[in-house]
Short mmCIF file of C-alpha atoms and ligand atoms in Angstrom, two decimals:
data_model
loop_
_atom_site.label_atom_id
_atom_site.label_comp_id
_atom_site.label_asym_id
_atom_site.label_seq_id
_atom_site.Cartn_x
_atom_site.Cartn_y
_atom_site.Cartn_z
CA MET A 1 72.33 145.99 52.12
CA ASP A 2 69.03 146.17 50.26
CA VAL A 3 66.40 143.90 51.79
CA PRO A 4 63.78 142.71 49.32
CA LEU A 5 60.28 142.23 50.70
CA ARG A 6 58.96 139.09 49.05
CA GLU A 7 55.30 138.18 48.60
CA ALA A 8 54.33 134.68 49.72
CA PRO A 9 53.88 132.91 46.37
CA TYR A 10 51.20 130.39 47.37
CA ARG A 11 47.94 130.23 49.28
CA PHE A 12 46.95 127.57 51.79
CA THR A 13 43.76 125.55 51.34
CA GLY A 14 40.59 127.14 52.73
CA GLY A 15 40.77 130.02 55.20
CA ILE A 16 38.65 133.10 55.88
CA GLU A 17 38.99 136.85 55.99
CA VAL A 18 38.05 138.11 59.43
CA ASN A 19 37.74 141.46 61.14
CA ALA A 20 41.17 141.76 62.72
CA ASN A 21 40.13 144.14 65.54
CA LYS A 22 43.77 144.85 66.34
CA ASP A 23 43.86 148.65 66.02
CA GLU A 24 42.47 149.18 69.53
CA SER A 25 45.48 147.59 71.23
CA THR A 26 48.30 148.75 68.94
CA ALA A 27 48.16 152.52 69.44
CA ASP A 28 50.72 152.63 72.30
CA ARG A 29 54.07 151.06 73.04
CA ILE A 30 54.26 147.94 75.22
CA ARG A 31 53.96 149.07 78.86
CA HIS A 32 55.52 147.16 81.76
CA THR A 33 53.05 146.31 84.51
CA PRO A 34 54.21 146.94 88.10
CA ILE A 35 55.20 144.12 90.46
CA PRO A 36 51.88 142.53 91.42
CA GLY A 37 50.60 142.02 94.97
CA GLN A 38 51.01 138.27 94.61
CA ILE A 39 52.38 135.84 92.06
CA ILE A 40 50.77 132.47 91.36
CA LEU A 41 52.83 130.10 89.26
CA PRO A 42 51.14 126.89 88.08
CA LEU A 43 53.56 123.97 87.98
CA ARG A 44 52.10 122.90 84.63
CA GLN A 45 52.45 125.76 82.14
CA HIS A 46 53.75 123.77 79.20
CA SER A 47 53.13 120.58 77.24
CA GLY A 48 54.01 117.42 79.18
CA ASN A 49 54.61 116.88 82.89
CA ALA A 50 54.21 119.42 85.69
CA ALA A 51 57.49 120.73 87.13
CA THR A 52 58.60 119.57 90.60
CA PRO A 53 58.85 122.31 93.28
CA LEU A 54 62.34 122.91 94.70
CA VAL A 55 61.37 125.50 97.32
CA SER A 56 59.50 125.33 100.59
CA ILE A 57 56.99 127.55 102.34
CA GLY A 58 58.62 130.48 104.12
CA GLU A 59 61.66 130.47 101.84
CA GLN A 60 62.97 133.80 100.58
CA VAL A 61 63.71 133.67 96.83
CA LEU A 62 65.42 135.95 94.31
CA LYS A 63 64.29 137.04 90.85
CA GLY A 64 65.30 134.42 88.27
CA GLN A 65 65.79 131.67 90.89
CA LEU A 66 64.72 128.19 89.82
CA LEU A 67 61.52 127.39 91.77
CA ALA A 68 60.41 124.17 90.09
CA ALA A 69 62.44 121.76 87.96
CA ALA A 70 61.35 120.08 84.74
CA HIS A 71 60.14 116.54 85.42
CA GLY A 72 60.37 113.80 82.79
CA SER A 73 61.23 113.97 79.13
CA VAL A 74 58.68 116.69 78.20
CA SER A 75 58.58 119.44 80.82
CA ALA A 76 60.05 122.89 81.54
CA ASN A 77 61.71 124.72 84.44
CA ILE A 78 59.85 127.52 86.28
CA HIS A 79 61.66 130.54 87.75
CA ALA A 80 60.76 133.35 90.15
CA PRO A 81 59.56 136.45 88.23
CA THR A 82 60.62 138.68 91.15
CA SER A 83 62.10 138.41 94.65
CA GLY A 84 59.92 137.62 97.65
CA MET A 85 58.69 134.89 99.95
CA ILE A 86 57.07 131.56 99.08
CA VAL A 87 53.83 131.44 101.08
CA ALA A 88 52.07 128.39 99.67
CA ILE A 89 52.33 125.42 97.34
CA SER A 90 48.73 124.39 96.81
CA ASP A 91 45.79 124.36 94.42
CA TYR A 92 44.61 127.60 92.79
CA PRO A 93 42.32 128.31 89.82
CA VAL A 94 44.35 128.20 86.59
CA PRO A 95 43.53 129.29 83.04
CA HIS A 96 42.21 126.03 81.64
CA PRO A 97 38.88 125.20 79.91
CA SER A 98 38.17 122.53 82.55
CA ASN A 99 37.78 125.21 85.24
CA LEU A 100 39.72 122.93 87.56
CA SER A 101 42.38 124.11 89.98
CA ASP A 102 45.96 122.95 89.78
CA THR A 103 49.05 122.99 91.98
CA CYS A 104 50.75 126.39 92.02
CA ILE A 105 53.57 128.11 93.89
CA ARG A 106 52.36 131.33 95.55
CA LEU A 107 54.94 134.05 96.06
CA ILE A 108 54.46 137.37 97.85
CA PRO A 109 56.85 139.90 96.26
CA ASP A 110 59.06 141.99 98.59
CA GLY A 111 59.12 144.89 96.11
CA MET A 112 62.95 144.82 95.85
CA ASP A 113 62.98 142.89 92.53
CA MET A 114 66.44 141.51 93.43
CA TRP A 115 68.09 139.27 90.82
CA ILE A 116 70.09 136.15 91.49
CA GLU A 117 73.72 136.43 90.39
CA ARG A 118 74.05 136.68 86.59
CA PRO A 119 76.95 137.37 84.22
CA VAL A 120 77.62 141.10 84.02
CA THR A 121 78.28 141.16 80.29
CA GLU A 122 76.32 139.88 77.34
CA ARG A 123 77.21 136.36 76.29
CA ASP A 124 78.80 135.89 72.87
CA TYR A 125 76.87 132.87 71.63
CA LYS A 126 79.13 132.50 68.58
CA ASN A 127 81.84 131.11 70.88
CA LEU A 128 79.52 128.51 72.41
CA ASP A 129 78.98 125.02 71.06
CA ASN A 130 75.45 123.92 70.15
CA GLN A 131 75.00 121.59 73.13
CA THR A 132 75.85 124.39 75.55
CA ILE A 133 73.33 126.74 73.88
CA ILE A 134 70.57 124.11 73.94
CA GLU A 135 71.36 123.46 77.62
CA ILE A 136 71.01 127.21 78.38
CA ILE A 137 67.61 127.20 76.62
CA ARG A 138 66.53 124.14 78.66
CA LYS A 139 67.80 125.63 81.92
CA HIS A 140 65.88 128.87 81.36
CA GLY A 141 62.51 127.15 80.84
CA ILE A 142 61.90 128.36 77.28
CA VAL A 143 58.74 127.00 75.64
CA GLY A 144 56.89 127.84 72.42
CA LEU A 145 55.05 131.12 73.02
CA GLY A 146 52.88 130.91 69.91
CA GLY A 147 50.29 128.71 71.61
CA ALA A 148 51.69 125.16 71.62
CA VAL A 149 53.87 125.76 74.75
CA PHE A 150 56.11 122.84 73.78
CA PRO A 151 59.57 122.91 75.41
CA THR A 152 61.85 124.62 72.86
CA GLU A 153 64.95 122.66 73.80
CA ILE A 154 63.22 119.44 72.66
CA LYS A 155 62.17 121.02 69.37
CA LEU A 156 65.75 122.12 68.76
CA LYS A 157 67.18 118.75 69.79
CA ASN A 158 64.71 116.98 67.47
CA SER A 159 65.84 119.21 64.65
CA GLN A 160 69.45 118.19 65.37
CA ASP A 161 68.51 114.51 65.55
CA ASN A 162 66.69 114.99 62.27
CA ARG A 163 69.91 116.28 60.76
CA ILE A 164 71.85 113.28 62.03
CA SER A 165 69.30 110.66 61.05
CA ALA A 166 67.86 112.34 57.94
CA ASN A 167 69.71 110.02 55.58
CA GLN A 168 68.71 106.85 57.45
CA LYS A 169 65.07 107.91 57.56
CA ASN A 170 65.04 109.09 53.98
CA LEU A 171 64.11 112.61 55.11
CA PRO A 172 65.59 115.85 53.81
CA ASP A 173 68.11 117.66 56.02
CA LEU A 174 66.77 120.60 58.00
CA HIS A 175 67.38 123.36 55.48
CA THR A 176 65.03 126.23 56.48
CA VAL A 177 63.95 127.96 59.68
CA VAL A 178 60.54 129.64 59.37
CA ILE A 179 59.79 132.54 61.73
CA ASN A 180 56.08 132.83 62.39
CA GLY A 181 55.06 136.48 62.69
CA ALA A 182 51.70 135.92 60.98
CA GLU A 183 49.53 136.45 64.08
CA CYS A 184 46.32 135.90 62.14
CA GLU A 185 43.84 135.49 64.99
CA PRO A 186 41.54 138.50 65.60
CA TYR A 187 42.27 140.85 68.52
CA ILE A 188 45.77 139.53 69.34
CA SER A 189 48.60 141.99 68.64
CA CYS A 190 51.41 141.02 71.06
CA ASP A 191 53.62 139.60 68.28
CA ASP A 192 53.00 142.68 66.14
CA LYS A 193 54.23 144.96 68.95
CA LEU A 194 57.15 142.66 69.71
CA MET A 195 58.28 142.82 66.07
CA GLN A 196 57.94 146.62 66.09
CA GLU A 197 59.85 147.17 69.33
CA TYR A 198 62.34 144.30 69.44
CA ALA A 199 63.23 143.68 65.79
CA ASP A 200 67.00 143.76 66.52
CA ASP A 201 66.62 141.19 69.30
CA LEU A 202 64.61 138.94 67.00
CA LEU A 203 67.38 138.92 64.42
CA GLU A 204 69.92 137.97 67.10
CA GLY A 205 67.58 135.16 68.17
CA ILE A 206 67.37 133.97 64.55
CA GLY A 207 71.19 134.03 64.36
CA ILE A 208 71.31 131.69 67.39
CA VAL A 209 68.78 129.27 65.87
CA LEU A 210 70.57 129.25 62.51
CA GLN A 211 73.81 128.42 64.31
CA ILE A 212 72.23 125.55 66.29
CA THR A 213 70.35 124.01 63.39
CA GLY A 214 72.89 124.65 60.64
CA ALA A 215 69.97 125.68 58.36
CA GLU A 216 71.09 127.66 55.35
CA ARG A 217 67.96 129.78 55.06
CA CYS A 218 65.38 131.62 57.19
CA MET A 219 61.95 132.74 55.97
CA PHE A 220 60.55 135.48 58.23
CA ALA A 221 56.79 135.71 57.54
CA ILE A 222 54.52 138.60 58.57
CA GLU A 223 50.90 139.28 57.48
CA ASN A 224 50.48 142.43 55.44
CA ASN A 225 48.03 143.95 57.96
CA LYS A 226 51.10 144.71 60.14
CA PRO A 227 52.89 147.35 58.02
CA GLU A 228 54.80 148.76 61.00
CA ALA A 229 56.18 145.35 61.97
CA LEU A 230 57.24 144.77 58.34
CA ARG A 231 58.91 148.18 58.28
CA PHE A 232 60.82 147.72 61.57
CA VAL A 233 61.99 144.20 60.73
CA LYS A 234 63.09 145.34 57.27
CA GLN A 235 65.04 148.23 58.78
CA ALA A 236 66.71 145.97 61.36
CA LEU A 237 67.58 143.45 58.64
CA ARG A 238 69.31 146.17 56.65
CA GLU A 239 71.67 146.72 59.57
CA TYR A 240 71.98 143.06 60.56
CA ASN A 241 73.09 142.20 57.04
CA ASP A 242 72.56 138.44 56.87
CA ALA A 243 71.60 137.27 53.38
CA ARG A 244 70.27 133.98 54.79
CA ILE A 245 67.25 135.82 56.31
CA GLU A 246 64.45 136.57 53.82
CA LEU A 247 61.43 138.70 54.70
CA TYR A 248 57.99 137.63 53.45
CA SER A 249 54.69 139.47 53.44
CA LEU A 250 51.53 137.35 53.47
CA PRO A 251 47.95 138.31 52.65
CA SER A 252 45.93 138.53 55.84
CA LEU A 253 43.94 135.32 56.01
CA TYR A 254 42.88 133.17 58.94
CA PRO A 255 44.36 130.67 60.05
CA GLN A 256 47.57 131.60 58.25
CA GLY A 257 49.59 131.32 61.48
CA GLY A 258 49.00 127.56 61.71
CA GLU A 259 52.26 125.67 61.18
CA LYS A 260 51.06 123.67 58.18
CA GLN A 261 49.16 126.57 56.62
CA LEU A 262 52.13 128.95 56.83
CA ILE A 263 54.51 126.44 55.24
CA GLN A 264 51.99 125.85 52.47
CA SER A 265 51.69 129.62 51.85
CA LEU A 266 55.46 130.08 51.73
CA THR A 267 56.51 126.97 49.83
CA GLY A 268 53.43 125.39 48.27
CA LYS A 269 54.30 122.16 50.10
CA GLU A 270 51.70 120.26 52.10
CA ILE A 271 52.57 118.47 55.33
CA SER A 272 50.71 115.19 55.78
CA PRO A 273 47.97 115.13 58.48
CA ASN A 274 50.14 113.36 61.05
CA GLY A 275 53.37 114.87 59.79
CA LEU A 276 55.63 117.65 61.04
CA PRO A 277 57.41 120.48 59.19
CA LEU A 278 60.65 118.63 60.04
CA ASP A 279 59.57 115.85 57.67
CA LEU A 280 60.09 118.33 54.85
CA GLY A 281 63.20 119.92 56.40
CA TYR A 282 61.53 122.97 58.02
CA LEU A 283 61.64 124.17 61.62
CA MET A 284 59.09 126.78 62.65
CA LEU A 285 59.33 129.11 65.66
CA ASN A 286 57.08 131.93 66.77
CA VAL A 287 58.57 135.43 67.18
CA GLY A 288 57.89 135.38 70.96
CA THR A 289 59.89 132.16 71.29
CA ILE A 290 62.75 133.64 69.26
CA LYS A 291 62.90 136.64 71.61
CA ALA A 292 62.88 134.33 74.66
CA ILE A 293 65.73 132.24 73.13
CA ARG A 294 67.76 135.41 72.55
CA ASP A 295 67.19 136.70 76.09
CA ALA A 296 68.15 133.34 77.63
CA VAL A 297 71.31 132.83 75.57
CA ILE A 298 72.66 136.39 75.45
CA ASP A 299 71.29 137.98 78.66
CA ASP A 300 71.01 134.80 80.80
CA MET A 301 67.36 135.66 81.37
CA PRO A 302 64.89 132.86 82.21
CA LEU A 303 61.33 133.01 80.89
CA ILE A 304 59.70 135.06 83.67
CA SER A 305 57.55 137.54 81.75
CA ARG A 306 55.75 137.88 78.44
CA VAL A 307 53.80 140.35 76.31
CA VAL A 308 50.03 140.03 76.73
CA THR A 309 47.38 141.81 74.65
CA VAL A 310 44.62 143.06 76.95
CA THR A 311 41.76 144.07 74.70
CA GLY A 312 38.07 143.82 73.81
CA ASP A 313 35.12 146.17 74.01
CA GLY A 314 34.79 145.56 77.75
CA ILE A 315 38.14 147.06 78.80
CA LYS A 316 38.79 150.78 79.23
CA PHE A 317 42.27 151.10 77.65
CA PRO A 318 43.14 148.15 75.39
CA GLN A 319 46.91 147.78 75.03
CA ASN A 320 49.87 145.40 75.10
CA VAL A 321 51.62 144.91 78.40
CA MET A 322 54.82 143.18 79.49
CA ALA A 323 53.63 141.23 82.52
CA MET A 324 55.42 138.98 84.99
CA LEU A 325 54.24 135.38 84.77
CA GLY A 326 51.97 134.63 87.71
CA THR A 327 50.38 138.10 87.77
CA PRO A 328 46.63 137.73 88.43
CA VAL A 329 44.60 138.70 85.32
CA SER A 330 42.56 141.04 87.57
CA GLU A 331 45.72 143.13 88.09
CA LEU A 332 46.32 143.34 84.32
CA ILE A 333 42.76 144.54 83.86
CA GLU A 334 43.22 147.14 86.61
CA PHE A 335 46.42 148.32 84.94
CA CYS A 336 44.47 148.79 81.67
CA GLY A 337 41.91 151.04 83.38
CA GLY A 338 39.57 148.28 84.56
CA TYR A 339 36.30 146.99 83.13
CA LYS A 340 34.12 149.50 81.28
CA ASP A 341 30.98 148.15 82.88
CA LYS A 342 31.12 144.95 84.91
CA GLN A 343 27.35 144.48 84.53
CA GLN A 344 27.79 144.22 80.79
CA LEU A 345 30.70 141.80 81.03
CA HIS A 346 29.92 138.65 79.09
CA GLN A 347 33.08 136.69 78.58
CA LEU A 348 36.73 136.67 79.53
CA ILE A 349 38.79 134.78 76.97
CA MET A 350 42.43 133.68 76.95
CA GLY A 351 43.53 133.98 73.30
CA GLY A 352 41.57 135.39 70.38
CA SER A 353 37.88 135.24 69.57
CA LEU A 354 38.21 132.16 67.34
CA MET A 355 40.55 129.78 69.12
CA GLY A 356 40.62 131.25 72.62
CA ILE A 357 39.38 129.49 75.74
CA SER A 358 36.85 130.94 78.13
CA LEU A 359 38.21 131.97 81.54
CA HIS A 360 35.95 131.41 84.51
CA SER A 361 37.47 134.13 86.65
CA ASP A 362 39.96 137.00 86.51
CA ALA A 363 41.72 135.51 89.56
CA VAL A 364 43.71 133.16 87.30
CA PRO A 365 47.36 134.06 86.67
CA VAL A 366 49.29 134.99 83.53
CA VAL A 367 50.98 131.83 82.22
CA LYS A 368 53.54 131.18 79.49
CA ALA A 369 50.72 130.41 77.00
CA MET A 370 48.71 133.60 77.66
CA ASN A 371 49.10 135.83 74.60
CA CYS A 372 45.81 137.71 75.02
CA VAL A 373 43.06 138.49 77.51
CA LEU A 374 39.92 139.38 75.59
CA VAL A 375 37.19 141.13 77.58
CA SER A 376 33.92 141.09 75.67
CA THR A 377 30.54 142.47 76.56
CA ARG A 378 27.07 141.03 76.09
CA LYS A 379 26.45 143.43 73.22
CA ASN A 380 29.35 141.95 71.28
CA THR A 381 28.98 138.28 72.06
CA GLN A 382 25.26 137.59 72.27
CA PRO A 383 25.08 133.94 71.16
CA LYS A 384 22.95 133.48 68.06
CA GLN A 385 20.26 130.81 67.95
CA ALA A 386 21.57 127.73 66.11
CA LEU A 387 19.38 126.62 63.19
CA ALA A 388 19.26 123.43 61.16
CA CYS A 389 22.06 122.70 58.73
CA ILE A 390 21.05 123.75 55.22
CA ARG A 391 23.85 121.78 53.57
CA CYS A 392 25.27 124.87 51.92
CA GLY A 393 28.81 123.46 52.03
CA GLU A 394 30.34 126.80 53.12
CA CYS A 395 32.13 125.09 56.00
CA ALA A 396 33.96 122.64 53.72
CA GLN A 397 35.17 125.45 51.49
CA VAL A 398 36.95 127.31 54.29
CA CYS A 399 38.38 124.33 56.20
CA PRO A 400 42.19 124.63 56.07
CA ALA A 401 42.55 120.93 56.91
CA GLY A 402 40.49 119.86 53.86
CA LEU A 403 37.80 118.25 56.04
CA LEU A 404 34.02 118.00 55.66
CA PRO A 405 32.79 119.80 58.79
CA GLN A 406 29.14 119.17 57.92
CA GLN A 407 29.70 115.40 57.97
CA LEU A 408 31.78 115.65 61.12
CA TYR A 409 28.92 117.58 62.70
CA TRP A 410 26.34 114.89 61.82
CA TYR A 411 28.48 112.12 63.21
CA SER A 412 29.54 114.04 66.32
CA GLN A 413 25.95 115.01 67.04
CA ALA A 414 24.79 111.39 66.63
CA LYS A 415 27.71 110.22 68.81
CA ASN A 416 28.82 108.06 65.90
CA TYR A 417 32.46 108.56 66.77
CA HIS A 418 33.65 105.69 64.65
CA GLU A 419 32.42 107.47 61.51
CA ALA A 420 33.69 110.85 62.77
CA GLN A 421 37.13 109.29 63.06
CA ARG A 422 36.80 107.77 59.60
CA PHE A 423 36.17 111.33 58.34
CA ASN A 424 39.46 112.42 60.00
CA LEU A 425 38.13 114.32 62.99
CA ALA A 426 41.64 114.07 64.50
CA ASP A 427 42.98 116.35 61.75
CA CYS A 428 40.69 119.21 62.82
CA ILE A 429 42.88 122.00 64.22
CA GLU A 430 39.85 123.60 65.93
CA CYS A 431 40.45 126.88 64.11
CA GLY A 432 36.75 127.79 64.10
CA ALA A 433 36.72 128.90 60.43
CA CYS A 434 33.72 126.62 59.75
CA ASP A 435 31.85 128.11 62.72
CA TYR A 436 32.58 131.59 61.51
CA VAL A 437 30.98 131.11 58.08
CA CYS A 438 28.10 128.80 59.03
CA PRO A 439 24.86 130.66 58.12
CA SER A 440 22.96 128.45 60.56
CA HIS A 441 25.21 129.54 63.46
CA ILE A 442 25.91 125.93 64.41
CA PRO A 443 28.69 125.83 67.03
CA LEU A 444 30.59 123.25 65.00
CA VAL A 445 33.89 123.42 66.93
CA GLN A 446 32.08 122.77 70.21
CA TYR A 447 30.74 119.54 68.72
CA PHE A 448 34.21 118.60 67.45
CA ARG A 449 35.90 119.35 70.78
CA HIS A 450 33.27 117.34 72.62
CA ALA A 451 33.58 114.41 70.20
CA LYS A 452 37.37 114.48 70.51
CA SER A 453 37.21 114.44 74.30
CA GLU A 454 34.67 111.56 74.22
CA ILE A 455 36.98 109.62 71.88
CA ARG A 456 39.93 110.34 74.18
CA GLN A 457 37.93 109.10 77.18
CA ARG A 458 36.77 106.01 75.32
CA ASP A 459 40.32 105.26 74.18
CA GLU A 460 41.52 105.74 77.74
CA GLN A 461 38.85 103.33 79.00
CA ILE A 462 39.87 100.79 76.35
CA ARG A 463 43.51 101.25 77.35
CA LEU A 464 42.68 100.77 81.03
CA ALA A 465 40.51 97.72 80.27
CA GLU A 466 43.34 96.23 78.21
CA GLN A 467 45.78 96.93 81.00
CA ALA A 468 43.40 95.26 83.50
CA LYS A 469 42.98 92.28 81.13
CA MET A 470 46.73 91.97 80.78
CA ARG A 471 47.15 92.18 84.56
CA PHE A 472 44.44 89.48 84.99
CA GLU A 473 46.07 87.22 82.41
CA LYS A 474 49.48 87.68 83.98
CA ARG A 475 48.01 86.89 87.40
CA GLU A 476 46.36 83.76 85.98
CA GLN A 477 49.66 82.71 84.44
CA ARG A 478 51.44 83.41 87.74
CA LEU A 479 48.87 81.36 89.71
CA GLU A 480 49.07 78.55 87.15
CA LYS A 481 52.86 78.54 87.43
CA ILE A 482 52.65 78.50 91.24
CA ALA A 483 50.13 75.61 91.09
CA THR A 484 52.37 73.66 88.65
CA GLN A 485 55.43 74.30 90.82
CA ARG A 486 53.51 73.19 93.91
CA ALA A 487 52.27 70.05 92.15
CA GLU A 488 55.81 69.32 91.01
CA ARG A 489 57.13 69.86 94.54
CA LEU A 490 54.43 67.55 95.96
CA ALA A 491 55.17 64.90 93.36
CA ALA A 492 58.88 65.12 94.14
CA LYS A 493 58.18 64.90 97.85
CA LYS A 494 55.94 61.90 97.31
CA ALA A 495 58.59 60.24 95.20
CA ARG A 496 61.18 60.92 97.90
CA THR A 497 58.85 59.52 100.60
CA GLN A 498 58.17 56.45 98.49
CA LYS A 499 61.87 56.02 97.89
CA LEU A 500 62.52 56.38 101.57
CA ALA A 501 59.67 54.04 102.35
CA SER A 502 61.02 51.43 99.95
CA LYS A 503 64.52 51.97 101.36
CA ASP A 504 63.04 51.57 104.85
CA SER A 505 61.17 48.40 103.97
CA SER A 506 64.29 46.79 102.47
CA ALA A 507 66.24 47.86 105.59
CA ILE A 508 63.49 46.31 107.76
CA ASP A 509 63.61 43.16 105.64
CA GLU A 510 67.35 43.04 106.14
CA ILE A 511 67.00 43.51 109.90
CA MET A 512 64.25 40.93 110.02
CA GLN A 513 66.47 38.64 108.01
CA ARG A 514 69.37 39.21 110.39
CA VAL A 515 67.12 38.70 113.44
CA LYS A 516 65.82 35.52 111.87
CA GLN A 517 69.31 34.31 111.14
CA ARG A 518 70.46 35.16 114.65
CA LYS A 519 67.47 33.37 116.07
CA SER A 520 68.08 30.27 113.99
CA SER A 521 71.83 30.28 114.84
CA ASN A 522 70.93 30.61 118.57
CA THR A 523 68.53 27.69 118.27
CA ASP A 524 71.23 25.65 116.55
CA ARG A 525 73.70 26.52 119.30
CA ASN A 526 71.17 25.57 122.03
CA ASN A 527 70.37 22.33 120.32
CA SER A 528 74.01 21.43 120.01
CA GLY A 529 74.49 22.31 123.78
CA ASP A 530 71.64 20.03 124.74
CA ALA A 531 73.27 17.32 122.76
CA ASN A 532 76.53 17.86 124.68
S1 LIG B 1 28.07 125.82 56.85
FE1 LIG B 1 26.60 125.24 58.42
S2 LIG B 1 24.70 125.08 57.32
FE2 LIG B 1 26.29 125.10 55.76
S3 LIG B 1 26.73 122.91 55.43
FE3 LIG B 1 28.14 123.62 56.97
S4 LIG B 1 27.13 123.11 58.88
FE4 LIG B 1 25.55 123.06 57.32
S1 LIG B 2 37.48 123.88 63.07
FE1 LIG B 2 38.21 121.97 62.18
S2 LIG B 2 36.64 121.39 60.75
FE2 LIG B 2 36.29 123.56 61.22
S3 LIG B 2 37.41 124.65 59.66
FE3 LIG B 2 38.83 124.43 61.35
S4 LIG B 2 39.95 122.54 60.92
FE4 LIG B 2 38.14 122.54 59.57
#
């Protein structure tokens, strides 16, 4: 079957052309890292609640065994990446901008890499009903690997609910699945390598998602700076022969990989600031997530490893590696030849240079969200002195969310959060495009992140104060009710006492009356006796 390669017909609002810096890490195939010396698995690796541990210290576990169960409506299971012994469940440094520690399960591998029992043959998903497939995805702890880390089972369930309730809500049916292979952020190339080396698997994963959602169409989108990925996917599609899957090439533009931006590029449709692709009948999944879905459903494989790009001018041999979750970043760096010069090391970043977060140490483990470890030197990341805003308006021109970053900067700097909110600060996706073009080198995103966190804190304080006020009012009402009940009880008691007292006094009167009568009858008798 001939597979046409379509050009994306539209262009999203704003955006910038950046130096991709991906060549360094794409020269070799993905290499598997060895079993690490220790594995540290944070219980919170996904959106929502932390998972609840199911194992205890000293327990021997097998590869693929469930170690911690999803807790609450938004959460995901965590499995053992290899066999070994649980030695601790306590706080360890985790890859998070707060630099705080979090509860983790620490496992010392035994080197045997022994699996728990799994089906010997590949599962034929076409014979499974949708609920069973979604349950397999839930059981295997699959989350979005494109950055959001949202449990995939919920996304798929929502898409099914959308189908059921579309008519009632006046929404279109889910008609199209979009596969995000854009990978627009500089330095990161893990999705590129995945598409090159696992194109057949990705098409199987798409087949599963099309079956679950009932969507009639799939748009597979890849930026045109990944010609090898486009070539391999096209070749695989030729053999897979499914006319529902269309391949799209996009011009390389940052932040094309954002959900709303990609849908705008492919369809020309804009999703409202608080809206979701589902509102327009689209479901978007990243290529890494699609591969994880395929491995869970067909090979019964939980999410226990992922591809990580280890790159930057501070690492000896930049490359993509398949690493077990929980592997300390220091071991990944060792595997890639180590630091070029630790004295020159400036920053360790999880993610790309624009949206990544700074890591405080290489002791933190690989987590489900870790697509890239960027090692940069002083030479490359010397911060530039911020100057005054010259009101050039460059930032507004590149903002993909259609915001006015200059205004947001003024209000954030002045702590005028009310105005910042009025100028839609919440719609900022923190892409850093405005930062990138600002001739005054103003760290705009830092201001926006800070303002957002202040607003969150303020809102939380307001929420807590309202809760306290409600508790106080309820207590007052309770006390008032108790006082009224007590007063009513006292009044009733008093009434009873009075009633009794009046009953008593009439009884006394009666007695007195009888005594009086008896006395007078005795007197009469005596008098009559005297007379006799
Ligand atoms: S790009 Fe920088 S200098 Fe220009 S208006 Fe925006 S904040 Fe000001
Ligand atoms: S960081 Fe926010 S304000 Fe700046 S360009 Fe991106 S979305 Fe717009």
